[in-house]
Short mmCIF file of C-alpha atoms in Angstrom, two decimals:
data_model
loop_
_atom_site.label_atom_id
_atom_site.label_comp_id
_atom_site.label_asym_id
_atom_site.label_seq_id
_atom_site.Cartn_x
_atom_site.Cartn_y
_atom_site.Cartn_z
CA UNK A 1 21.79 -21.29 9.00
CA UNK A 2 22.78 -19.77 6.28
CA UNK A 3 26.02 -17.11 5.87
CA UNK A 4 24.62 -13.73 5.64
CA UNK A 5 27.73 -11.88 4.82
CA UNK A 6 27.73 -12.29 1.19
CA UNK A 7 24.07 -11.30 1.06
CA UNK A 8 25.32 -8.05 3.55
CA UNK A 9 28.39 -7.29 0.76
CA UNK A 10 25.91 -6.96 -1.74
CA UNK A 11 22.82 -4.99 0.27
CA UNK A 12 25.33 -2.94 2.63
CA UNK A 13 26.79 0.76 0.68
CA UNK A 14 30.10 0.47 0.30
CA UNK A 15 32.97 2.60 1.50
CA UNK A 16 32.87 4.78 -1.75
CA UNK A 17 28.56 5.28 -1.49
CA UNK A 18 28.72 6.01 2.17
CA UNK A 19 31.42 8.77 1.00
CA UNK A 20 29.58 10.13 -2.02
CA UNK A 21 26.08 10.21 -0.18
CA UNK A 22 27.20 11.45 2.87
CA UNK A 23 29.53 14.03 0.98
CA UNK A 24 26.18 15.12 -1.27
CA UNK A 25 24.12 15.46 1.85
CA UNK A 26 26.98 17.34 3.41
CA UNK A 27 26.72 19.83 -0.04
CA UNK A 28 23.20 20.22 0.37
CA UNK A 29 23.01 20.84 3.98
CA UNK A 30 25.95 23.86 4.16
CA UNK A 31 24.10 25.47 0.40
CA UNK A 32 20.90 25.53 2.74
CA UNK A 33 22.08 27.15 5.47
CA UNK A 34 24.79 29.65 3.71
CA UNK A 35 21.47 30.51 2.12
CA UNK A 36 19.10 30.83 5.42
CA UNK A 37 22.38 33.22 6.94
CA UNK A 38 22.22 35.26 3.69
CA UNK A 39 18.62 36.07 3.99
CA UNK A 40 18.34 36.31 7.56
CA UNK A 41 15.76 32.72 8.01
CA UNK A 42 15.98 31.24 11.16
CA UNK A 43 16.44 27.52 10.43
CA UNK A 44 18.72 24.92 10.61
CA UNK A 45 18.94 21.78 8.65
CA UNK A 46 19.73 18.56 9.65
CA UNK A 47 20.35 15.33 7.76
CA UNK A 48 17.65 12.21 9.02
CA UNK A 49 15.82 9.46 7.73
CA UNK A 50 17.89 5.94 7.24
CA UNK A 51 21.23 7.83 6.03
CA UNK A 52 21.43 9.10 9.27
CA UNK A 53 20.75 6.24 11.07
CA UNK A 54 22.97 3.89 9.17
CA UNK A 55 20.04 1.52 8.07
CA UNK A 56 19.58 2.05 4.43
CA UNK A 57 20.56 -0.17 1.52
CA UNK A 58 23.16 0.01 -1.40
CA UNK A 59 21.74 1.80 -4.49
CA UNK A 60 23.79 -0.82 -6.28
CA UNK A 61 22.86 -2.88 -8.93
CA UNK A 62 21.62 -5.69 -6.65
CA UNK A 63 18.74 -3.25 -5.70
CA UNK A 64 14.99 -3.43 -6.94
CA UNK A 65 12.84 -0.62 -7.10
CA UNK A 66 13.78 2.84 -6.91
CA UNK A 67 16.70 3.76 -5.37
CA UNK A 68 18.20 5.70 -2.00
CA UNK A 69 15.94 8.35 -1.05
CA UNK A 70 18.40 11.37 1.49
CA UNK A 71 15.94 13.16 3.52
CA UNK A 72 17.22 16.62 4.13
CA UNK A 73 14.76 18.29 6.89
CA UNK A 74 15.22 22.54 7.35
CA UNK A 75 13.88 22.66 10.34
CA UNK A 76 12.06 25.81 11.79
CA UNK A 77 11.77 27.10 15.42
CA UNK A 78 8.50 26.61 16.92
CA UNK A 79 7.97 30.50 17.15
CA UNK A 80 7.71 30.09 13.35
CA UNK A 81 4.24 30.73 11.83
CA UNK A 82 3.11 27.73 9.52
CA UNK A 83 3.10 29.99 6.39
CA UNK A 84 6.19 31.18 6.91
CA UNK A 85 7.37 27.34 7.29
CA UNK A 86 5.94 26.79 3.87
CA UNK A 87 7.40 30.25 1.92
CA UNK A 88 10.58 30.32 3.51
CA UNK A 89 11.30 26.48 3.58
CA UNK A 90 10.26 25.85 0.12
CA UNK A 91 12.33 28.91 -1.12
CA UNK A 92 15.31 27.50 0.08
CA UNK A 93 14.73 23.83 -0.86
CA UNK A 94 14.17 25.68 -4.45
CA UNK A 95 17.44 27.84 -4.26
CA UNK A 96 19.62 24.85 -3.07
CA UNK A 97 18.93 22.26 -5.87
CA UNK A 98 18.95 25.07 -8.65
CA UNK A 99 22.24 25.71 -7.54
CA UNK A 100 23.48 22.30 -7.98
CA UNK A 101 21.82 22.15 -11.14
CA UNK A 102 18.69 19.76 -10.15
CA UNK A 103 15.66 19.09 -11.23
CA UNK A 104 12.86 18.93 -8.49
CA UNK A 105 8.66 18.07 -8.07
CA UNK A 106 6.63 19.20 -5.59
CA UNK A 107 4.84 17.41 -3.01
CA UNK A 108 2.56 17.05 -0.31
CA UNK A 109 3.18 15.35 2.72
CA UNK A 110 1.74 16.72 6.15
CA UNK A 111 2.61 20.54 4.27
CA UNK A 112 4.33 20.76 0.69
CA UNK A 113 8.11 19.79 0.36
CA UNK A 114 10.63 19.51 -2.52
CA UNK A 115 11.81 16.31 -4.07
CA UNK A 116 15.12 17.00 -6.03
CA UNK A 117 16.83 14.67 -8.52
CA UNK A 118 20.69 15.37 -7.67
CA UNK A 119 23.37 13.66 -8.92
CA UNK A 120 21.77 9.89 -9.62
CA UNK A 121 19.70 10.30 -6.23
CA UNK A 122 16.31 11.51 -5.01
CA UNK A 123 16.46 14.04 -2.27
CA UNK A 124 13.91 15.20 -0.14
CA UNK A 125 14.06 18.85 1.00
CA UNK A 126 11.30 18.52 4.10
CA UNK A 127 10.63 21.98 6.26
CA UNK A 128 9.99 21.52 9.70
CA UNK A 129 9.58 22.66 13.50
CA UNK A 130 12.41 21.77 15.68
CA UNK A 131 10.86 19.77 18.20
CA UNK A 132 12.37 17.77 21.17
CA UNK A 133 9.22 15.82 22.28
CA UNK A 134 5.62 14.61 20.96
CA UNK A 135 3.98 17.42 22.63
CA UNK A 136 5.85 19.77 20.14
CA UNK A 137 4.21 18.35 17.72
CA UNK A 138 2.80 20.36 14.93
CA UNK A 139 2.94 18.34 11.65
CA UNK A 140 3.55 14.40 10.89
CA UNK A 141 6.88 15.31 9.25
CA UNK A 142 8.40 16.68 12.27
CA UNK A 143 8.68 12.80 14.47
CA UNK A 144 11.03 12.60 11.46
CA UNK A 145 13.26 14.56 14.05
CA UNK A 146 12.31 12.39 17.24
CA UNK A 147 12.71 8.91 15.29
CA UNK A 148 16.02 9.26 13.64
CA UNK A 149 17.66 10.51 17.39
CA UNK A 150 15.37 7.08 19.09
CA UNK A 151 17.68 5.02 16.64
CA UNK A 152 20.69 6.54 16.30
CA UNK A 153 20.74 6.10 20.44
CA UNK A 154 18.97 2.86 21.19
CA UNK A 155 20.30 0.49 17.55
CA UNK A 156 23.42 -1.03 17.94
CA UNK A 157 25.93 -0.94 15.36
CA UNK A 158 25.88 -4.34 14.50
CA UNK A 159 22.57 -4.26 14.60
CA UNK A 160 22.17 -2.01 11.33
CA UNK A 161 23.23 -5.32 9.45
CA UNK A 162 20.07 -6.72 11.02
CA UNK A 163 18.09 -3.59 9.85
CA UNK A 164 18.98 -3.94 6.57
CA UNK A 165 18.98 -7.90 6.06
CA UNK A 166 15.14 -7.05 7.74
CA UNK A 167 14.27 -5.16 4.82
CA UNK A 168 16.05 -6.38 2.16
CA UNK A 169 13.98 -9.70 3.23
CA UNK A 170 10.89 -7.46 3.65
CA UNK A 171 11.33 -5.87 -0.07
CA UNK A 172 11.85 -8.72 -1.60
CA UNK A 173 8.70 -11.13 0.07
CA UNK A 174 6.39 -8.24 -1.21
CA UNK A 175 5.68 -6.44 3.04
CA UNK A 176 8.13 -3.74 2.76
CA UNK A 177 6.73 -0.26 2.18
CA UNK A 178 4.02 1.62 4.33
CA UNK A 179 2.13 3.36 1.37
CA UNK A 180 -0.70 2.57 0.96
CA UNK A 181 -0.53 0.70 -2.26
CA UNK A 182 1.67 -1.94 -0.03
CA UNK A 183 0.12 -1.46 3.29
CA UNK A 184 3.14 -3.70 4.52
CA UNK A 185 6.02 -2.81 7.32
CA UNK A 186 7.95 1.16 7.12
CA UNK A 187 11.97 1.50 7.51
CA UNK A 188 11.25 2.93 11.04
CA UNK A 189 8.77 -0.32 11.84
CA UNK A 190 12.00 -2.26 10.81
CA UNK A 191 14.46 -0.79 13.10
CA UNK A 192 11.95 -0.97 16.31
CA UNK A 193 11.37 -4.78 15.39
CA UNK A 194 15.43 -5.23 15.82
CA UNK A 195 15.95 -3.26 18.70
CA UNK A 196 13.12 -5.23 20.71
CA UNK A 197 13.88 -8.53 19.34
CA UNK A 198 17.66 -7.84 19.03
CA UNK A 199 18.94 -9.02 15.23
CA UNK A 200 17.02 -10.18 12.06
CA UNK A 201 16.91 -13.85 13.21
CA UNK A 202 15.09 -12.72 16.11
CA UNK A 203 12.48 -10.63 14.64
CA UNK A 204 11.79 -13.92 12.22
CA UNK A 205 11.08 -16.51 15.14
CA UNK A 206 9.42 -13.72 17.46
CA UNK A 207 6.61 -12.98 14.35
CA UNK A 208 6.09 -16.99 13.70
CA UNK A 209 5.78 -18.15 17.39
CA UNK A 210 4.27 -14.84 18.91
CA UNK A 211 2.35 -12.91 16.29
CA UNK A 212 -1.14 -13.14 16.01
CA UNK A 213 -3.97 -9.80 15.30
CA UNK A 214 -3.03 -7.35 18.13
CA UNK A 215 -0.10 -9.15 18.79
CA UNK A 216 1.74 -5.85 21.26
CA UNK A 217 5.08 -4.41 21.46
CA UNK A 218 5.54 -1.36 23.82
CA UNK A 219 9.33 -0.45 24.07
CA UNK A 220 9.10 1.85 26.48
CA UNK A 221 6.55 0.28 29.00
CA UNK A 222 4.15 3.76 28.11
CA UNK A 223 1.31 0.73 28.77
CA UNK A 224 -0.74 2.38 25.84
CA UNK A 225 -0.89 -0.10 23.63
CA UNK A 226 -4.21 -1.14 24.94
CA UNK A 227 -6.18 1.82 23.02
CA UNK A 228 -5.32 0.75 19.65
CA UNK A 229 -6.94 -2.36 17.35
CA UNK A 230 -4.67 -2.56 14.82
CA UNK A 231 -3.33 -5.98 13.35
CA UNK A 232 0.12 -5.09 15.20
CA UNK A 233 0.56 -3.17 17.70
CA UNK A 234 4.12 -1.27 18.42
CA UNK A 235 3.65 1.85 20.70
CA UNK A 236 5.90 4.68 19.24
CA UNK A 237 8.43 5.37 22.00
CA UNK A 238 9.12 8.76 20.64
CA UNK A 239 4.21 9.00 21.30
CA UNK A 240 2.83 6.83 23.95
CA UNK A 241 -0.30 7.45 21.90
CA UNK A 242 1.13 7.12 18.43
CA UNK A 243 1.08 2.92 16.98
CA UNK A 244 4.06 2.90 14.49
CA UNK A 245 2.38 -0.34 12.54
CA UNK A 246 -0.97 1.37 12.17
CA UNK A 247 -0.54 1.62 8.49
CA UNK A 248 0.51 -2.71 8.32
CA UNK A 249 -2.47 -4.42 6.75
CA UNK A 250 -3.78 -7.73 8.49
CA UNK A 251 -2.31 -9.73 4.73
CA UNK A 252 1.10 -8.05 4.60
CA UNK A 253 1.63 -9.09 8.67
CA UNK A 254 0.31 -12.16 7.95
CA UNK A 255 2.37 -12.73 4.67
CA UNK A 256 5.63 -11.69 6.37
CA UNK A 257 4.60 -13.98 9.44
CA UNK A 258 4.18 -16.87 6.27
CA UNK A 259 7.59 -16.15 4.51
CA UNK A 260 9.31 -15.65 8.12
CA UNK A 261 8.42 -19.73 8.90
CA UNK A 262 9.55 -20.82 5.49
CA UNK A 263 12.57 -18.90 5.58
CA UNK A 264 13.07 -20.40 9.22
CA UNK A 265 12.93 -24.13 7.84
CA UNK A 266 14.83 -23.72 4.94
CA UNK A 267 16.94 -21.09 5.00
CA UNK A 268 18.07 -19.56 1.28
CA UNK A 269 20.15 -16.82 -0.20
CA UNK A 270 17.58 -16.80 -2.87
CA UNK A 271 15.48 -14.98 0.06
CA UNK A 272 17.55 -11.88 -0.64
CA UNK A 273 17.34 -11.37 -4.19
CA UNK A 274 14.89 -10.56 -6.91
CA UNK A 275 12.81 -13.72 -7.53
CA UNK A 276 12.67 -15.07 -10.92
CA UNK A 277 9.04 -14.92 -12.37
CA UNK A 278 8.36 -17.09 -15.32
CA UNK A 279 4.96 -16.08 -16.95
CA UNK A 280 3.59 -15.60 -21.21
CA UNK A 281 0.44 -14.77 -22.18
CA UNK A 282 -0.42 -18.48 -23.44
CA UNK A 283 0.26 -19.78 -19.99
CA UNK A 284 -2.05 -17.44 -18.08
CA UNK A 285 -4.80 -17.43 -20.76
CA UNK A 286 -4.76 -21.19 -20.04
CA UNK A 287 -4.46 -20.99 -16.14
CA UNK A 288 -7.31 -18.34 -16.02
CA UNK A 289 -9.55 -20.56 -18.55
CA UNK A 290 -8.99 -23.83 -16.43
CA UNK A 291 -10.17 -22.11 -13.23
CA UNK A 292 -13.79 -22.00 -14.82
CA UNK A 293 -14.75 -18.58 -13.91
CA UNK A 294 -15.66 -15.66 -16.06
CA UNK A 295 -12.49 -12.93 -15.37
CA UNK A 296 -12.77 -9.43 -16.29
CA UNK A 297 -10.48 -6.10 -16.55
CA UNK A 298 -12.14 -2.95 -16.01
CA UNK A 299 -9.40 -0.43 -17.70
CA UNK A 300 -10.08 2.99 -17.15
CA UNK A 301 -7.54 6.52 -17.01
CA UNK A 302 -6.83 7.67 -14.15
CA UNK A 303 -6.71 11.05 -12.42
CA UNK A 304 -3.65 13.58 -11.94
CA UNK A 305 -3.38 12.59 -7.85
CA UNK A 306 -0.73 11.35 -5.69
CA UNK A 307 0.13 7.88 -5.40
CA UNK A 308 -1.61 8.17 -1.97
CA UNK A 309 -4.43 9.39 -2.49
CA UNK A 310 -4.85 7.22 -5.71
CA UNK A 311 -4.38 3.75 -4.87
CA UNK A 312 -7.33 4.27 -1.73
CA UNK A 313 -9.83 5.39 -4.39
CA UNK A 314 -9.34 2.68 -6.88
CA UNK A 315 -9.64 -0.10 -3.50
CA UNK A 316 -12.46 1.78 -2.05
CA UNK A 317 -14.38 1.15 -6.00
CA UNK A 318 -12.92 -2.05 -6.14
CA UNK A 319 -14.53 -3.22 -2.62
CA UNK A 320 -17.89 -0.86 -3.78
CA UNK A 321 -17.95 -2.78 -7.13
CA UNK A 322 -17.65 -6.01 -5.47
CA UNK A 323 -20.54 -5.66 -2.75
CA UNK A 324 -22.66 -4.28 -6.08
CA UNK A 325 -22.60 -7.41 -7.67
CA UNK A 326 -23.06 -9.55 -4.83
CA UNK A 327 -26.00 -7.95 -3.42
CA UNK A 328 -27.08 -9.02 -6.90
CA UNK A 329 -26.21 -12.22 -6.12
CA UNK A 330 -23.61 -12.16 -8.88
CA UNK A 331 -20.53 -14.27 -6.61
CA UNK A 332 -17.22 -13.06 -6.80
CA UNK A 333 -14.65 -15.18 -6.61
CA UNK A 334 -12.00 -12.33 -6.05
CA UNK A 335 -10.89 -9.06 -7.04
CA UNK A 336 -7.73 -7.25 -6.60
CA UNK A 337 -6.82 -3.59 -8.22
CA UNK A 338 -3.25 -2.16 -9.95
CA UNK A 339 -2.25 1.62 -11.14
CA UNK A 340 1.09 2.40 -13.47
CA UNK A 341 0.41 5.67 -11.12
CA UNK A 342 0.95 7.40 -14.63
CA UNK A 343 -1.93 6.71 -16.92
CA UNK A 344 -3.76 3.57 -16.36
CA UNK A 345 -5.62 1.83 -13.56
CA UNK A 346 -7.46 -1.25 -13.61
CA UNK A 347 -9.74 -3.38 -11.40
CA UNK A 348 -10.12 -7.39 -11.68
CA UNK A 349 -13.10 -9.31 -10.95
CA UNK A 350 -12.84 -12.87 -10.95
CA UNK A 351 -16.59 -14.21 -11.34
CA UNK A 352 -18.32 -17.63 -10.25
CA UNK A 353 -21.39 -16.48 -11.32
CA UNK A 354 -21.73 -14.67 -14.42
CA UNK A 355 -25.31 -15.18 -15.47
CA UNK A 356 -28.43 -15.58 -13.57
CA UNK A 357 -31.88 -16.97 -14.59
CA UNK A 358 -34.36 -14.49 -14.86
CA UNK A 359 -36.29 -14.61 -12.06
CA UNK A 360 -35.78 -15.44 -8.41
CA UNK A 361 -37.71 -17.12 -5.23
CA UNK A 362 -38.60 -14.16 -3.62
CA UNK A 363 -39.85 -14.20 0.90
CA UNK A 364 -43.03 -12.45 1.83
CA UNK A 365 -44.99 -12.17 4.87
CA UNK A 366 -46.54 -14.91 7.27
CA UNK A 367 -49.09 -16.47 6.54
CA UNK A 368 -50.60 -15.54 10.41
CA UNK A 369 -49.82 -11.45 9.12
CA UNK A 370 -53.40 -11.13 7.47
CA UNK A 371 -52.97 -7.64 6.45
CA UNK A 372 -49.53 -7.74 5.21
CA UNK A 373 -50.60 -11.11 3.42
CA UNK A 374 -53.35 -9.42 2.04
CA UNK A 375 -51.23 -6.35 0.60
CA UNK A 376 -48.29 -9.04 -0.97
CA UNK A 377 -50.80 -11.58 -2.79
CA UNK A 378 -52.68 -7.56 -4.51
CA UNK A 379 -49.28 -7.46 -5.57
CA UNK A 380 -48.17 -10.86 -6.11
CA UNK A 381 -51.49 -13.06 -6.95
CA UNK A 382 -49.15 -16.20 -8.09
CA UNK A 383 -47.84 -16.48 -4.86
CA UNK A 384 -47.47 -19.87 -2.70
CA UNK A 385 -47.11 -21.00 1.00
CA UNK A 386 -43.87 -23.06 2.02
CA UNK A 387 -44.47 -23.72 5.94
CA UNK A 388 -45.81 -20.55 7.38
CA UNK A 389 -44.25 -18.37 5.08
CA UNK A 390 -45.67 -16.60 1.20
CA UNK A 391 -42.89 -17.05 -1.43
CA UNK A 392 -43.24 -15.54 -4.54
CA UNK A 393 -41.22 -14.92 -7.87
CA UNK A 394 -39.56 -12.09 -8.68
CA UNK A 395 -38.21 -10.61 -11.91
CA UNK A 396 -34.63 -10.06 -11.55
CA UNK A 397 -33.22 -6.46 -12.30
CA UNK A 398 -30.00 -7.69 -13.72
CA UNK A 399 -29.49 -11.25 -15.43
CA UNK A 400 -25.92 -10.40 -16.30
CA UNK A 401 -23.71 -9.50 -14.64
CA UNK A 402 -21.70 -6.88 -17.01
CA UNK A 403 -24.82 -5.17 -17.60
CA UNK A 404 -24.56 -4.57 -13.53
CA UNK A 405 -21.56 -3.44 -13.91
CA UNK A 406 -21.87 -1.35 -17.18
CA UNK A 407 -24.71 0.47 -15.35
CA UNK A 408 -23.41 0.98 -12.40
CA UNK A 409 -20.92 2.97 -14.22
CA UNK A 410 -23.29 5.39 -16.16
CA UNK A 411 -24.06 9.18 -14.65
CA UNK A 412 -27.48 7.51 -12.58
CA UNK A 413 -25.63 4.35 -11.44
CA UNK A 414 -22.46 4.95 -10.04
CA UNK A 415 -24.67 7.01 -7.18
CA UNK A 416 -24.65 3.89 -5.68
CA UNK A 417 -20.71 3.34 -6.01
CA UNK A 418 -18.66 3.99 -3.48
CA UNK A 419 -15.62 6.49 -5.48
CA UNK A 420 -13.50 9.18 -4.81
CA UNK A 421 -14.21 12.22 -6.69
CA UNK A 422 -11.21 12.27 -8.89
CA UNK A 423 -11.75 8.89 -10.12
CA UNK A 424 -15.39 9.14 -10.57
CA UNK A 425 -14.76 11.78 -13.12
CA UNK A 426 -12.63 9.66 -14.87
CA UNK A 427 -14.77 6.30 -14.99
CA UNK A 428 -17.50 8.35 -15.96
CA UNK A 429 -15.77 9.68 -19.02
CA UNK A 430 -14.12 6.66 -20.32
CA UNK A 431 -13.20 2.96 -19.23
CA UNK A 432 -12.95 -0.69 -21.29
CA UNK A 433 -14.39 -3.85 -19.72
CA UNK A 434 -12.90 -6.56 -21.01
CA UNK A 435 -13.06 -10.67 -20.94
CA UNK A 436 -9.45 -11.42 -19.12
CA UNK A 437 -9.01 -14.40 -21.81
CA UNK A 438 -9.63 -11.82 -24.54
CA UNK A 439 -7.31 -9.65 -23.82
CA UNK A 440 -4.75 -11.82 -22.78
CA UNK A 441 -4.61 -12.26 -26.97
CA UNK A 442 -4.08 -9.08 -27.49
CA UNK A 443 -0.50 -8.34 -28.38
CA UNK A 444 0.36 -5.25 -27.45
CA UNK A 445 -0.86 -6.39 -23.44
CA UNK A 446 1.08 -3.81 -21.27
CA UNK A 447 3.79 -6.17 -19.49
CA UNK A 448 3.30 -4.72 -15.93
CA UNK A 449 -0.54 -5.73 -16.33
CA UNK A 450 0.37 -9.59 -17.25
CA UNK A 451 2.58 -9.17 -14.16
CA UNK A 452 -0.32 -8.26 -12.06
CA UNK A 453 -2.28 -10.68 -13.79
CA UNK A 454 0.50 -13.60 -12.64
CA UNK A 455 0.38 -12.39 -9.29
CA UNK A 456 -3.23 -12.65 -8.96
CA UNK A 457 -2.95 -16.40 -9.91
CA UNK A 458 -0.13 -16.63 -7.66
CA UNK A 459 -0.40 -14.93 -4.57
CA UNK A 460 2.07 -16.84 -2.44
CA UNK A 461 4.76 -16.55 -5.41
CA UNK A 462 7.00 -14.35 -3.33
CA UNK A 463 6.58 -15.98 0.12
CA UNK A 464 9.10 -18.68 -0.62
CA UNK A 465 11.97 -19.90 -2.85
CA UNK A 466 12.37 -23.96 -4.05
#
């Protein structure tokens, strides 16, 4: 096996990070609650999330993606009306990063919270009830509170290492990330894998010889784990009746469960690092022409939503679109969807059949049915019998299939699409369908969609190194 400490050096904060983080959150926590004293709010605030739990990775250059998220959480008595949560939460989330000269958005999780931009990092300012159990509840946010106290008393110090050589490995096979746009494994997921399985090798071998759909891990023997149907299955210990790994998608457990085996029998550094992707616009113009399909990108704008709620809408019309043309009996080959989360979304379809002839062998009654026979042959007099059964033909309503899809997309057709409301506004007022081959010509291509466009040729690209 291979030596993990140099990989840890580079993923692990160092003495100076753990100092400047810690000494920021320290900054932010005593400006909040100078500020609650001075204006006579009851709340405290607390410091949680993987900071406080000793689990997160270096925001050093070795990093991909955006970097350390603090998670600052004011948290509220229970007494506390929800408004007042809200007002009095978000005014001193406001207050604190204005005094340390911050810029902030708001957003929207279970109730809205601040995200400030202090100092190089990105700080969430989360209000909250003070619970001390599940039955407390009163928002999502608030097991924030129960989770971070689960693994600060039940991980082991070493086993933080394991934690974060979990995700690193995670991040960089593609599972890591519980959004929905990723639908793979969350931080807290992670650190509930190592403490049952006990260190990173652990959690490896346990997914390739154990894991298969509704494969079951219940920490704390609630024996609830029977009520969900979920691909995995890992009873919260902080909710008997809460599944931690509801949000993992069958492909991202079954990706990790692919890159866990090759890891396994050939062990790399490589594993642990950004993977080298190699890819022009020649080379996938000729690896999309040699497949023999007919590939095309619907473009279209997209609307002024979370990342959340965005990337469900543009699956749920990707899926819709699909099932449109094959009811047709246009075949799809596959599909797969991609947002900049800023301006642009797109949807692939990867056709085997593009164009159908015009008419098609159509199934009527019995030829024992004397009525209904009677009623199809009024309406169909150049019908025939094949064994007991009338066949007929019938004029297709679509021969092609863009002029499916372009209809589907007009005011009358995309009734029949299954959109959310933001995006249907959108697709309704503008979108470009495109040959793939076409625009892979183009030259001012966006470089994140030939990216997308690689990893739809290459879907296992991540799963293992040479």
């Amino acid at each position: 096996m291979i030596d993990f400490n140099p990989i840890l050096n580079d993923i692990e904060p160092s003495q100076e990070e753990v100092e400047k983080v810690r000494g920021l959150a320290d900054k932010l926590i005593n400006i909040i609650n100078k500020n609650a004293n001075k204006l006579n709010i009851k709340a405290e605030t607390v410091l949680l999330g993987s900071v406080a739990k000793n689990t997160w990775l270096s925001n050093g250059k070795s990093q991909e993606g955006k970097g350390l998220d603090i998670d600052i959480f004011i948290k509220f008595p229970l007494t506390t009306s929800l408004d007042d949560l809200k007002r009095y939460g978000l005014e001193l989330a406001h207050k604190c990063v204005e005094e340390v000269d911050g810029t902030y958005e708001e957003r929207y999780a279970s109730h809205p919270y601040l995200t400030g931009f202090i100092e190089g990092y990105e700080v969430d300012l989360v209000p909250c009830y003070d619970i001390t159990d599940s039955s407390e509840l009163k928002s999502a946010v608030d097991r924030t509170l129960l989770h971070t106290r689960f693994v600060v008393d039940n991980l082991e110090s070493k086993q933080a290492r394991d934690v974060r050589l979990l995700k690193r490995f995670m991040k960089m096979v593609g599972t890591y990330g519980s959004e929905f746009k990723v639908g793979g494994f969350s931080g807290y997921l992670c650190e509930l894998l190592v403490i049952h399985y006990g260190s990173f090798l652990k959690v490896l071998k346990g997914a390739v010889e154990d894991w298969k759909p509704g494969y079951k891990i219940d920490l704390m023997n609630y024996g609830t784990a029977g009520q969900f149907k979920d691909p995995l299955i890992v009873v919260d210990p902080t909710d008997q009746n809460r599944n931690v790994s509801a949000a993992l998608t069958l492909q991202k457990m079954a990706e990790f469960r692919v890159a866990a085996g090759n890891f396994l029998k050939n062990p790399k550094k490589s594993y642990f690092y950004p993977k080298t992707i190699d890819y022009n616009r020649e080379t996938l113009r000729k690896e999309f022409q040699e497949r023999k399909t007919h590939s095309v990108l619907l473009t279209f704008p997209i609307p002024n939503i979370s990342a959340d709620a965005l990337h469900p809408q543009i699956q749920k019309t990707e899926k819709s679109l699909v099932k449109i043309l094959e009811n047709n009996e246009f075949k799809v080959l596959g599909s797969d969807s991609w947002s900049d989360e800023d301006s642009t979304g797109v949807i692939l379809l990867e056709m085997n059949t593009w164009k159908l002839t015009p008419f098609r062998k159509y199934a009527g009654p019995l030829v024992w049915d004397d009525e209904n026979t009677q009623r199809f042959l009024e309406k169909h007099p150049l019908s025939w019998v094949e064994g007991e059964r009338w066949f007929t033909l019938a004029r297709r309503d679509y021969q092609e299939a863009e002029s499916l899809i372009k209809e589907t997309l007009t005011p009358q057709g995309i009734r029949n699409l299954r959109v959310g409301k933001h995006l249907k506004k959108k697709l309704l007022e503008n979108y470009d369908l495109v040959d793939v081959p076409d625009l892979l010509i183009r030259e001012d291509i966006n470089e994140d969609v030939l990216k997308f466009l690689y990893t739809y040729l290459h879907k296992n690209e991540l799963l293992t190194r040479d």
